[in-house]
Each structure stands twice: as C-alpha cells, then as structure tokens.
Short mmCIF file of C-alpha atoms in Angstrom, two decimals:
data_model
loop_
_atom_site.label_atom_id
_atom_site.label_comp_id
_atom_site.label_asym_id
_atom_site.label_seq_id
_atom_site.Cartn_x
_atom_site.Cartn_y
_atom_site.Cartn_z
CA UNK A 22 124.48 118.54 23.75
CA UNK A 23 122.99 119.21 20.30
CA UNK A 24 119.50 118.86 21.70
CA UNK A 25 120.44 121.62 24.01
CA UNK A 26 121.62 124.24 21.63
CA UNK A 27 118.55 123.55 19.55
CA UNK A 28 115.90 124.37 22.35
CA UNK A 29 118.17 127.46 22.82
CA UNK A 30 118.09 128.90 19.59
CA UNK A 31 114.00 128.49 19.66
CA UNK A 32 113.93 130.14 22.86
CA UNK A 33 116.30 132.90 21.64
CA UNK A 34 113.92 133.15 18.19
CA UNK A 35 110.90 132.27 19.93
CA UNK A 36 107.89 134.85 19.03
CA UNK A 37 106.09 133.74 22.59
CA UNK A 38 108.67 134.48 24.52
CA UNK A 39 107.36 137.38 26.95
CA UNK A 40 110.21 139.13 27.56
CA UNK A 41 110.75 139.31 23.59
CA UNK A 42 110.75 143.60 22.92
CA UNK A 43 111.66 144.11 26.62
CA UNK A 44 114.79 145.00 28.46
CA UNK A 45 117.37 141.71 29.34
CA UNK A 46 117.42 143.04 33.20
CA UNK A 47 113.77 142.90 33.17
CA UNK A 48 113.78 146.81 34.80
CA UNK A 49 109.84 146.89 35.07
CA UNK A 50 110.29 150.59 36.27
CA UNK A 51 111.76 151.57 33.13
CA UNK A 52 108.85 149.74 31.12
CA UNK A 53 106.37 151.41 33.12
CA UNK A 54 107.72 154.83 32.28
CA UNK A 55 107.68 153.78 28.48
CA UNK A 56 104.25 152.86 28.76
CA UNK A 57 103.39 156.08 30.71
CA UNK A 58 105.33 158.34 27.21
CA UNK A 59 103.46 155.51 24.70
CA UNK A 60 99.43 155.82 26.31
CA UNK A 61 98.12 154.25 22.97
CA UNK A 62 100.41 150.88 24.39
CA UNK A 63 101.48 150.59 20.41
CA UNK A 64 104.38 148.59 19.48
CA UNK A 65 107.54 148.89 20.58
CA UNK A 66 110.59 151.04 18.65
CA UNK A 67 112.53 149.04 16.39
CA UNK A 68 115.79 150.42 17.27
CA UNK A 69 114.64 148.87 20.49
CA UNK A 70 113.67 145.42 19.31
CA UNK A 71 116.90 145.31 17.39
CA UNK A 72 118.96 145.65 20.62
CA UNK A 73 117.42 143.08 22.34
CA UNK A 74 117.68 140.76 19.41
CA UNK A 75 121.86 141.19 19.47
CA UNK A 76 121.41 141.10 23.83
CA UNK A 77 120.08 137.38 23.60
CA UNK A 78 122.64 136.65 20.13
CA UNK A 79 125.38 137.86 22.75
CA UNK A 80 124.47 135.91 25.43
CA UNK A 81 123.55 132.52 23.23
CA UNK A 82 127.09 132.88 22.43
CA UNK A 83 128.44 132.73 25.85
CA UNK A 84 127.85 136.83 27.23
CA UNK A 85 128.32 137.80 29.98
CA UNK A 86 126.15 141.10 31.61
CA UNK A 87 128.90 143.18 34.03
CA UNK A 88 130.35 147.10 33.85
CA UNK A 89 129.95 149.42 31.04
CA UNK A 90 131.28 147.97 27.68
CA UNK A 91 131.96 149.33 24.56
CA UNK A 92 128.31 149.49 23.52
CA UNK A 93 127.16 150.68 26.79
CA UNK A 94 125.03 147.64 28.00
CA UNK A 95 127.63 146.13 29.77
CA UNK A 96 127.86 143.18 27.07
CA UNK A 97 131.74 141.93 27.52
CA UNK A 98 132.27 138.91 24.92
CA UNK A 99 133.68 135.30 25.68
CA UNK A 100 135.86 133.76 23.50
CA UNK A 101 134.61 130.09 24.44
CA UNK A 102 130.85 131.50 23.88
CA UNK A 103 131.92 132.62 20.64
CA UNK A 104 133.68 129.12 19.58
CA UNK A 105 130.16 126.99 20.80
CA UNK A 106 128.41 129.38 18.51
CA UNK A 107 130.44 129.38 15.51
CA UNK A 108 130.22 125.53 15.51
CA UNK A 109 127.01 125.22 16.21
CA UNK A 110 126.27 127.48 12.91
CA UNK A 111 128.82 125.55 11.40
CA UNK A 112 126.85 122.17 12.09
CA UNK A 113 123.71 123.48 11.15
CA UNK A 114 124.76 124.55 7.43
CA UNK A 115 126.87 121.43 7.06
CA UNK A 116 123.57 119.40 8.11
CA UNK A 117 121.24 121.68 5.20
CA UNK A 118 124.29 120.83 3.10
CA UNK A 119 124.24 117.06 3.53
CA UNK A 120 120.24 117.07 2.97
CA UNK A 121 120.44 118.76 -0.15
CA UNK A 122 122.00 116.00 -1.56
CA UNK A 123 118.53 113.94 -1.46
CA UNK A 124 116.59 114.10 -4.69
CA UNK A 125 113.78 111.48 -5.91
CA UNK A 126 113.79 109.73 -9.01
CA UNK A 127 110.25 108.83 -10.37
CA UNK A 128 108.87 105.22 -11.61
CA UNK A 129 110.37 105.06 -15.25
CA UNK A 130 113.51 107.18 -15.14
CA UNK A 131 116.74 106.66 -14.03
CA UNK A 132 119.07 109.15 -12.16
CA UNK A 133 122.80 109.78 -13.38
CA UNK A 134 124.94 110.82 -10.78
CA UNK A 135 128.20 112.34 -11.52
CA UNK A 136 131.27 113.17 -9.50
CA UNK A 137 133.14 116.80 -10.64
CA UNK A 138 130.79 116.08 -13.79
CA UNK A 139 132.48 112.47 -14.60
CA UNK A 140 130.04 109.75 -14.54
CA UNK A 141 129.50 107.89 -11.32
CA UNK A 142 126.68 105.47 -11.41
CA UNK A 143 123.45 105.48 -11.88
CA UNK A 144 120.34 105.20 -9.61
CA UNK A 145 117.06 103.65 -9.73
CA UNK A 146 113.49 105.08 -8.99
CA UNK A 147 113.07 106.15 -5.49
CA UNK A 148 114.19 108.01 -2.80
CA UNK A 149 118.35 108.23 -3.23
CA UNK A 150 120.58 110.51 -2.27
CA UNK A 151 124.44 111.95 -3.31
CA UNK A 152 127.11 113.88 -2.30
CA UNK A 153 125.74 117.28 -2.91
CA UNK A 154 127.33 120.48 -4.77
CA UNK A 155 129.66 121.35 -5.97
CA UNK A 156 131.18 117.17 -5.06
CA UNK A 157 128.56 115.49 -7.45
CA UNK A 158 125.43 116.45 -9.06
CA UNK A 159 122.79 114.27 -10.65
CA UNK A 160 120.71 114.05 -14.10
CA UNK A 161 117.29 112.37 -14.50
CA UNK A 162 116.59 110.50 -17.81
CA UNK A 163 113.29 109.33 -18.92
CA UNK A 164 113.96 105.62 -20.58
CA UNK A 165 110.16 104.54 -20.68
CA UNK A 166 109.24 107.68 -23.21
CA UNK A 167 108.53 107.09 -26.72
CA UNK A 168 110.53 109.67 -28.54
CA UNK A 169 109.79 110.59 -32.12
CA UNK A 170 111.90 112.21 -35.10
CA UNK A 171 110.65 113.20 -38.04
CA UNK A 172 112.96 112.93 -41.11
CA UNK A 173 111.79 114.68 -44.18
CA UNK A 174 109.02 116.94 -43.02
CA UNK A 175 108.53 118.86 -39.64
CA UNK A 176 105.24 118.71 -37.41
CA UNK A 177 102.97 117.85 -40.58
CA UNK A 178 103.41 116.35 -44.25
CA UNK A 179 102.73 119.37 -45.93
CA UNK A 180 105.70 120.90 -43.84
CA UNK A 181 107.99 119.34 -45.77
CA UNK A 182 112.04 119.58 -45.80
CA UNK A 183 113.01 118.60 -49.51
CA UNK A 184 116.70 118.49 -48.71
CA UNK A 185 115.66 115.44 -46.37
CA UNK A 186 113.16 113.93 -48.08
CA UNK A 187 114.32 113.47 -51.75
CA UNK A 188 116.43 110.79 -52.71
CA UNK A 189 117.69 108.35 -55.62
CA UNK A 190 116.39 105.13 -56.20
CA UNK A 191 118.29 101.94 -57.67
CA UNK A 192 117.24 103.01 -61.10
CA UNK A 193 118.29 106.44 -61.30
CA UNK A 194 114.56 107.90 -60.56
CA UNK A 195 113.82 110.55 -57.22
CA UNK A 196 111.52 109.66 -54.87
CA UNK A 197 110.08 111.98 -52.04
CA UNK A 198 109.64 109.96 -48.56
CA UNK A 199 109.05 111.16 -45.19
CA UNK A 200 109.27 109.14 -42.29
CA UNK A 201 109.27 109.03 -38.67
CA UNK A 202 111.15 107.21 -35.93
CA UNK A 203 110.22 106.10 -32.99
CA UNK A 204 113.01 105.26 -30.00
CA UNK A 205 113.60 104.35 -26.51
CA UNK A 206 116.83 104.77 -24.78
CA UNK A 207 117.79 101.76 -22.80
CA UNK A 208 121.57 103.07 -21.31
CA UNK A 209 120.91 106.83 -19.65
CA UNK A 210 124.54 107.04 -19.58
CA UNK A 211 125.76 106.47 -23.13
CA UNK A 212 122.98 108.29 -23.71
CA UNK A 213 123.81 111.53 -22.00
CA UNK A 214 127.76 111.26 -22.24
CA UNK A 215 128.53 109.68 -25.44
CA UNK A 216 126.17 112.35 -27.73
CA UNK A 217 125.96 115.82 -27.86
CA UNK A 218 122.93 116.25 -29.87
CA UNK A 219 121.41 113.25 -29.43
CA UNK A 220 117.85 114.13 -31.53
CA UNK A 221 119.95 115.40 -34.31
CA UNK A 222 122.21 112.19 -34.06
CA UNK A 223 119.22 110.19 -34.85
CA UNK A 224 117.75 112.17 -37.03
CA UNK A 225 121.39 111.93 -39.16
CA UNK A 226 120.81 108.16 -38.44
CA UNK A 227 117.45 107.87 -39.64
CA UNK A 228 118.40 110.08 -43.21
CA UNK A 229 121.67 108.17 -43.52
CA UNK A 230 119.85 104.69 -43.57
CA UNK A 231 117.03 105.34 -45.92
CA UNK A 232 119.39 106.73 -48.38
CA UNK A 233 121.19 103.59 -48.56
CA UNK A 234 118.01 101.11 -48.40
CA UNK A 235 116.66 103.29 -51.16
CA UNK A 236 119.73 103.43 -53.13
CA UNK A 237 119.29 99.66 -53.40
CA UNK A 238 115.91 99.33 -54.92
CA UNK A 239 113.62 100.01 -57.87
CA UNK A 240 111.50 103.31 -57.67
CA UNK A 241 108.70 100.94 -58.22
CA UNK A 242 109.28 98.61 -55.47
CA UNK A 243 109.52 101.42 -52.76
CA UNK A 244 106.30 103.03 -54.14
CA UNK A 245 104.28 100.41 -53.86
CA UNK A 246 104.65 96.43 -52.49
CA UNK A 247 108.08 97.18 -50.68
CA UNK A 248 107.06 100.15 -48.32
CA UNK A 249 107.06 97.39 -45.20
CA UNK A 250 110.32 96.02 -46.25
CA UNK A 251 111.97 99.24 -46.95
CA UNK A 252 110.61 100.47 -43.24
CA UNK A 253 112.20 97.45 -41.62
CA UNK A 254 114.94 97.13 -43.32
CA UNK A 255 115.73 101.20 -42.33
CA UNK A 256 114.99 100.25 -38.67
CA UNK A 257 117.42 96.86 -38.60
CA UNK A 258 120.45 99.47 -39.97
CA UNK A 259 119.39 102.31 -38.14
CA UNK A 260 119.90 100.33 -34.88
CA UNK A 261 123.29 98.91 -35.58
CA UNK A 262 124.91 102.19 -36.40
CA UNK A 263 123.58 103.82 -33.17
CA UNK A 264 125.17 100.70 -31.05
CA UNK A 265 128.68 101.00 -33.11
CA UNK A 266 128.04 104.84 -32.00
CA UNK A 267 127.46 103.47 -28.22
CA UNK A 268 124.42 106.30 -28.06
CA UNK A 269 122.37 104.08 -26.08
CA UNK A 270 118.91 104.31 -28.10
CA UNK A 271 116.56 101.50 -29.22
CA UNK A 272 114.51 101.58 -32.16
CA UNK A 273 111.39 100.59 -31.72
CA UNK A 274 109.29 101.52 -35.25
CA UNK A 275 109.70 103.56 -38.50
CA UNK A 276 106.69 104.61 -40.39
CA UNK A 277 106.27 105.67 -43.73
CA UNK A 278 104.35 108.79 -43.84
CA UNK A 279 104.45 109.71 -47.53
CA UNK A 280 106.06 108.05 -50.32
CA UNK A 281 105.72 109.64 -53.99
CA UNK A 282 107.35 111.18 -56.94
CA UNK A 283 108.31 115.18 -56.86
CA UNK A 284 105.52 117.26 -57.59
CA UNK A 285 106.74 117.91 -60.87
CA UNK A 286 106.29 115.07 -62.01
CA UNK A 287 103.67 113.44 -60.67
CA UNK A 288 101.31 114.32 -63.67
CA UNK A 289 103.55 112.55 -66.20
CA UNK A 290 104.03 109.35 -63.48
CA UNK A 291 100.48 109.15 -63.15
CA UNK A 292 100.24 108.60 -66.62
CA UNK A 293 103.08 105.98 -66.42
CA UNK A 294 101.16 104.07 -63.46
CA UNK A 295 98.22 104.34 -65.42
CA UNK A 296 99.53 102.96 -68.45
CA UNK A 297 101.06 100.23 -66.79
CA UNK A 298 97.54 99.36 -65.20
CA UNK A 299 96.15 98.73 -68.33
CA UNK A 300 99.15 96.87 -69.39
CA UNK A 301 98.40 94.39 -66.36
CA UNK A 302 94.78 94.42 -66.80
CA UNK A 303 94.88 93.61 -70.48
CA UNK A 304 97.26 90.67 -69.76
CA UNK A 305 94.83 89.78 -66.99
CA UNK A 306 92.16 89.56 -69.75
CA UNK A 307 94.14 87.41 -72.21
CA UNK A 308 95.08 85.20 -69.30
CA UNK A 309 91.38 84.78 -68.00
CA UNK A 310 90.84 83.84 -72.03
CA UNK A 311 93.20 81.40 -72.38
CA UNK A 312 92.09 79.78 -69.15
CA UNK A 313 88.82 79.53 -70.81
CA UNK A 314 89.85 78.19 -74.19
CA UNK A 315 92.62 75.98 -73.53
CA UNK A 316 90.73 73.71 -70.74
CA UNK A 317 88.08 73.04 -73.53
CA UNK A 318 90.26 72.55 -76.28
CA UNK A 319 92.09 69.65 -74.09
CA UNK A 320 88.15 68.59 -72.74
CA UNK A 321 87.24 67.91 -76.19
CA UNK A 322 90.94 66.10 -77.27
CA UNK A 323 90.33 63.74 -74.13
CA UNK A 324 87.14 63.49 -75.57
CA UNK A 325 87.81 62.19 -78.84
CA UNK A 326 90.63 60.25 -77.45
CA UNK A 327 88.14 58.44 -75.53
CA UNK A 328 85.93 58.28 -78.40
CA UNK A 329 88.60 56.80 -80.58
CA UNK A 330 90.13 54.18 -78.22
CA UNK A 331 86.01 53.29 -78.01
CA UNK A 332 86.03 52.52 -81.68
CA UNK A 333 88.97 50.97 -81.38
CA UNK A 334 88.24 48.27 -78.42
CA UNK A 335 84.78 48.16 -80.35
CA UNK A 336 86.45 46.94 -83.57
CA UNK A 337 88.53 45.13 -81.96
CA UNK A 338 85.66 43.16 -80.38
CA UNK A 339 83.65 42.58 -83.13
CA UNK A 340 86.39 41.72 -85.17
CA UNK A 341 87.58 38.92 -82.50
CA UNK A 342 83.93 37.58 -82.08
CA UNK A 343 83.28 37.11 -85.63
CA UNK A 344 86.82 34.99 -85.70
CA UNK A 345 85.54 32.75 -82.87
CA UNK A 346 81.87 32.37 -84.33
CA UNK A 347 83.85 31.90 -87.54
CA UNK A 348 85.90 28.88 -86.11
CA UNK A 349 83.18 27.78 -83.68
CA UNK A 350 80.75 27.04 -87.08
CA UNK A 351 83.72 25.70 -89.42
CA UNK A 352 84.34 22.99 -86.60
CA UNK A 353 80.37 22.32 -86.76
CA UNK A 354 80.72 22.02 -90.90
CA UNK A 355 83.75 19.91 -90.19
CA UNK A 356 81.06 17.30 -88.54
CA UNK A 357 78.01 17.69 -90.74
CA UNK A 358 78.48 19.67 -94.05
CA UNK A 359 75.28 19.21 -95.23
CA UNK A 360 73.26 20.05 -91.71
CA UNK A 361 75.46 23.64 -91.36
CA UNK A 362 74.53 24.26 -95.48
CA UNK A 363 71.54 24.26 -95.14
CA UNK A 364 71.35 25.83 -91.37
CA UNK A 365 73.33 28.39 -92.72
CA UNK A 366 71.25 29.46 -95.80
CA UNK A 367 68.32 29.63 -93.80
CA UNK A 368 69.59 31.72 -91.02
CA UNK A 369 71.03 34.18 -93.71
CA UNK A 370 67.21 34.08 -95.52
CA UNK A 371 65.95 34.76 -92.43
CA UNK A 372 68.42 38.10 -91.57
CA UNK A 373 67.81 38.71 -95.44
CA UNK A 374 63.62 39.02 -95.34
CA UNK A 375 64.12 40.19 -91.32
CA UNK A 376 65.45 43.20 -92.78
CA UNK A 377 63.22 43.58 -96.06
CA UNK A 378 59.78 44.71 -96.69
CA UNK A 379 57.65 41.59 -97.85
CA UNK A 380 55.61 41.56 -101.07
CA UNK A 381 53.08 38.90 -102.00
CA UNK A 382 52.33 38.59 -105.87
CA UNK A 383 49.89 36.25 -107.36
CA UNK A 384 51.47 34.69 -110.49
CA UNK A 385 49.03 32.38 -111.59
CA UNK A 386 46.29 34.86 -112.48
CA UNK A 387 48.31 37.88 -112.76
CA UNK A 388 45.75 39.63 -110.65
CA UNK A 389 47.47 42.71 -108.69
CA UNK A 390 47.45 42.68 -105.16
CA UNK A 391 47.46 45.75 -102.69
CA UNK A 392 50.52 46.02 -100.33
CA UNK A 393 49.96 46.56 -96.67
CA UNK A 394 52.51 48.89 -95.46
CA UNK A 395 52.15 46.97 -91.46
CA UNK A 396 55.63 48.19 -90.24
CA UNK A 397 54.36 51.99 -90.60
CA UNK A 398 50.92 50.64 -89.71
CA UNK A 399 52.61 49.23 -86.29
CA UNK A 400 55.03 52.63 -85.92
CA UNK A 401 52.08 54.91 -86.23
CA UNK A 402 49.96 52.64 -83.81
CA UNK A 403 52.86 52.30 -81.33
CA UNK A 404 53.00 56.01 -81.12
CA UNK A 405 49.16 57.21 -81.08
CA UNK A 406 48.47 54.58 -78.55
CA UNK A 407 45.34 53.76 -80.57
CA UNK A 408 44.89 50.51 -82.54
CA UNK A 409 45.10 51.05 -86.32
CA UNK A 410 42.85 47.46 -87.18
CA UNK A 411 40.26 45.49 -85.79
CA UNK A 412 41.38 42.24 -83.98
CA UNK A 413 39.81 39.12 -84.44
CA UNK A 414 38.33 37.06 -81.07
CA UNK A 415 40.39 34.25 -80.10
CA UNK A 416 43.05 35.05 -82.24
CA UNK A 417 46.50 36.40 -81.37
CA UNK A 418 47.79 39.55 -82.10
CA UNK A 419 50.84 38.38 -84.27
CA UNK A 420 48.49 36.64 -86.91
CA UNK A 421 45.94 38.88 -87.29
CA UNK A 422 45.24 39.70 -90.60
CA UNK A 423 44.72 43.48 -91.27
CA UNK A 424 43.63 44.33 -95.00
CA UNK A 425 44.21 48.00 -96.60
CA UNK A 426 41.02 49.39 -98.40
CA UNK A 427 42.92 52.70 -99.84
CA UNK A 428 44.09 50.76 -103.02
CA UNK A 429 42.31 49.68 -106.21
CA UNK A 430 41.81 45.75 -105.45
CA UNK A 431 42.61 43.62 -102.08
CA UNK A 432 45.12 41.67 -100.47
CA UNK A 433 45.91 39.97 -97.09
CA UNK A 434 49.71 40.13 -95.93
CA UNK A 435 50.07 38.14 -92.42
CA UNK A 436 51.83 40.37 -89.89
CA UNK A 437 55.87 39.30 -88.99
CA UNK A 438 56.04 37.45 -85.68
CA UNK A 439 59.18 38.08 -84.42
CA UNK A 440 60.25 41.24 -82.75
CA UNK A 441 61.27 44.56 -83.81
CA UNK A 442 64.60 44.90 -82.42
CA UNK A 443 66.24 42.55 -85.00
CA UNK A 444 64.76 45.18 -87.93
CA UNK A 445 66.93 47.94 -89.43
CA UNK A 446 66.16 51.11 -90.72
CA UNK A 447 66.65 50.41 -94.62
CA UNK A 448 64.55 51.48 -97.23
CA UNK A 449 61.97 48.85 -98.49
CA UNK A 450 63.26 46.45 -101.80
CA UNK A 451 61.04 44.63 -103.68
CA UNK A 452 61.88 40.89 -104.51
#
C-alpha cells in the first residue's frame, strides 16, 4: 500500500507527465482552439496550470469528476479520499521527523544526548541516531583537543594581565609569572553539565594553584632552580581541585612562560643577583684555593711522617746491629783476649788511615819530602777519562808509583789498594 501512494504522488508531481498543463477530460477540441488563439504555441496560462495542479490534488485524494460543483469542474469531494490523503501526509512528515534524528559523530568526539535537556547518555563516533526535537537533542564534544589557558597574560607575554600575574612569595617579595595550561577533557558530560564557564573555571583553577605553590616558597627558588618543581607541583593541585569540582578535565602540562620581578624593580634586583654572583664566585675562588693548598700541606706532613718513621726504623737498626756485633765480638774476647786485642786495634788502624790522608816523613835525615795528593789525582782522572801518570809494564795499577814534580824536592807515596767506597769525605789530617 505505501509503495502505491508513493508512485502516485510522482505521477501526480511528475514534470513528464504529458497531460501535465492540459485539461483532466483530455477535450483535444478545446486544446486545439487554444492553440489556434496562442499561434506562437508559448506556454500555457498559469491560472491554467494552477487548476490542473488542484484537479489531480482532488482526485489523489479520492475525487470524483460528475455534475457541476461548487467550483464549476464538477469536482465533488470524498470523505474516505480525504482521510487516505491526510495520512499519507501524515506518514510522510512523521518519516522526515524520525530521520532527523540521525546525526554523525566524528573519530575523537563524543556525542551527548539529552532527553527535555537532562542528560541521557552518551554516544560514540559514528553513525547514531536519537529521538529527534523537541524529545531529545544532542551535543558533540571534542575530548582528543589540546585546549590551552593562559593565566597572567593574553595571546602574547607582552600582553600581560598584572592582576593575574603578580603574586607573593614565601618571603614577602612579588614575583610576576605567566603561565599556560594545557587540558584534555576525559568525561563530556561533567564537562558540559557540571560547569558553566568551563575556560574561566580553569583559568580560576590555574590562578588559584600558583598562588598557593608560590606562597610556599622563596622568591629565589621560583626564579631560578625551582621553575620545574613549581610547574608540577601547580599541575598535581590543579588536577585534584577540578576532580573534587567533578568538571571532567585532565591536565596534561603547565609551562612557565615568564618568571621575573615587577618592572620596577628589576634594576635594583639585578644588582642583587649580581652581587650575589660575585658572592658565589669569590667563594668558588677561595674553595678552588684551599683545594690547592691543603692537599699539599697534608702531601708534605705524610711526607715527613714517612721521612721520620725512616729515621726512626734506621736508628733503630743500626742501633740493634751494633748490640749484636757488640755481643757477637765480646763472646769472641771471652775465648781469646789477646787474639780480639790485637784484631781489634788493627781493624780500628785500618778504618783510622782508610779515612785519612797519608804522609810519609823521613826522620833520619830530616830531608823534606813532597806530598802526592793521589786521591784528587785519581778524582780528577776518574772524571777526564784520561790517565794523570805513566804506568809501569808488568806492573799493576794499584802499586804504581806516581811522583809529583810541582814541589821543591821528591818523594814516592805508593797508591792505597783497597777501594774507594770505604773512604769518606773528611778533610785531610796530618799524623
């Protein structure tokens, strides 16, 4: 039945219909005089087309042609044709009704549909559909967006909104900051129920949060090393007071665009900063110094310590081996008196003259004889590399005679066979 009254209505509305402009009865008489008072065959009078539009609305609607009527064209209505129509018009704006309740939601959003503007449920991307107006309409929310507020300035630094951006610090100094935040909403419907200005609402947030992590720290720590802790610190609070406020955002970053004094000040807290460089840099200095001194001053007391517990264990040594060479030759005299006398006068003699420049004097005749300097002879030959006397064929070295022509008369001194290790450096005696 409903495929029926739709290929009616396009018949009835139909452009290529050919009777369309022409009488219902089809009088071709009647035409043909029309055409004969129209020779240019233009188009046909309005008036015209305008009854014949209501002839075929009439008899859609259940018309029936007979006698004369009230309009003339023998149209007499039908009650039943009526009804049909009526419902079929009915249907057709309750079916446009129904579709307008189709909407799409696109890849990152989420719909909110509400019923008499109470919230219903909410949708996910695609193709969805509600009851349409006025039963229950529908919001889209982007969640994916990054959305930004900007506390303390507006569009640019230089733009800047003092009310928002000065504050107090810990120690009763003010400090000029402006910030932005960054958010995400992750509930569409807190979002859009529970707040009715929901950038301002953060934007409260955001200047309600700083003031309190500011109010709770030096004006140097904020300036300087604690700009990263101060921005996390504003994004942990900021984020718990919007979930005890239900307004279904996420924080996802606060950055610190500009953090100084007020501009009238900043000459005279240059100067501070500056000062307080060179405060740091001249205990820098001292510090580098003392790093330098003190490891040498406790280089050379480890050194002398070392050097003293060396004398010490030195001492000590000696000391002990001259007590055990002491009781080592009393047990000896204990044997042979006598033998260790006499062994022990010559081996003194012989450390005695070992050590002492040797003089040969004739005391019969009382002639003088020339001394022969050989240890210098032998240190001044040992270090030019050339001999200093002539040796004698056959004979050895250590009893060569050498004989010193510089002096008034002569003399012959026999050169000391044993080495010169055992010789000191004392000055020459005469015995």
């Amino acid at each position: 039945m409903p495929v029926l009254i739709l290929k009616k209505i396009r018949l009835m509305f139909s452009l290529n219909d050919p009777r369309w402009g022409r009488d219902s009865r089809g009088d071709e008489n009647k035409n043909h005089m029309q055409n004969d008072k129209n020779p240019h065959n233009g188009p046909p009078d309005l008036d015209k087309l305008w009854r014949d539009f209501n002839q075929r609305l009439n008899r859609f609607l259940g018309g029936k042609n007979g006698g004369s009527g009230s309009n003339g064209d023998g149209y007499k209505p039908d009650s039943k044709g009526a009804g049909i129509g009526v419902g079929v018009i009915a249907a057709i704006a309750l079916f446009l009704w129904l579709v307008s309740g189709f909407f799409i939601v696109q890849e990152g959003q989420t719909g909110v549909v509400m019923t008499f503007g109470k919230y219903n449920s909410m949708t996910p991307a695609g193709f969805n559909w509600r009851w349409p107006t006025p039963i229950q309409s529908h919001e889209i929310v982007n969640v994916s967006q990054v959305r930004t507020v900007e506390v303390g300035y507006r569009s640019s630094v230089k733009n800047k909104q003092p009310k928002e951006a000065l504050m107090l610090t810990d120690d009763e100094n003010i400090i000029d900051i402006q910030f932005a935040v960054q958010y995400k909403l992750k509930n569409a419907s807190d979002w859009i129920f529970n707040n009715r200005d929901q950038e301002e609402l953060i934007r409260q947030v955001a200047e309600t949060s700083i003031r309190e992590i500011v109010g709770k720290n030096q004006m140097d720590f904020v300036l300087y090393e604690g700009r990263e802790k101060v921005a996390f610190d504003v994004a942990q609070l900021m984020q718990s007071i919007v979930d005890r406020y239900k307004s279904g955002a996420q924080i996802t970053n606060v950055t610190m665009q500009g953090v100084q004094p007020p501009e009238q000040v900043q000459a005279s807290f240059d100067d501070a900063v500056k000062a307080g460089q060179d405060l740091v840099r001249q205990k820098n200095e001292g510090q580098a110094y003392a790093n330098d001194v003190i490891p040498k001053a406790r280089g050379a007391v480890s050194r002398l310590m070392e050097e003293a517990e060396a004398y010490r264990s030195r001492v000590e040594a000696n000391a002990l081996g001259d007590a055990s060479r002491f009781n080592q030759i009393y047990a000896e005299y204990q044997k042979a008196p006598a033998v260790m006398r006499d062994r022990i006068y010559i081996d003194t003699m012989q450390q005695i003259f070992t050590n002492t420049t040797k003089l040969m004097v004739d005391a019969k005749n009382s002639s003088p004889l020339l001394y022969l300097p050989l240890d210098k002879l032998m240190t001044q030959t040992g270090a030019s590399g050339l001999p200093a006397v002539n040796s004698v064929p056959g004979s050895s070295p250590a009893a060569t005679p050498s004989i010193d022509f510089s002096g008034s008369g002569g003399g012959v001194q026999q050169k000391d066979s044993r080495s010169r290790e055992t010789r000191d450096s004392r000055s020459p005696e005469v015995r």
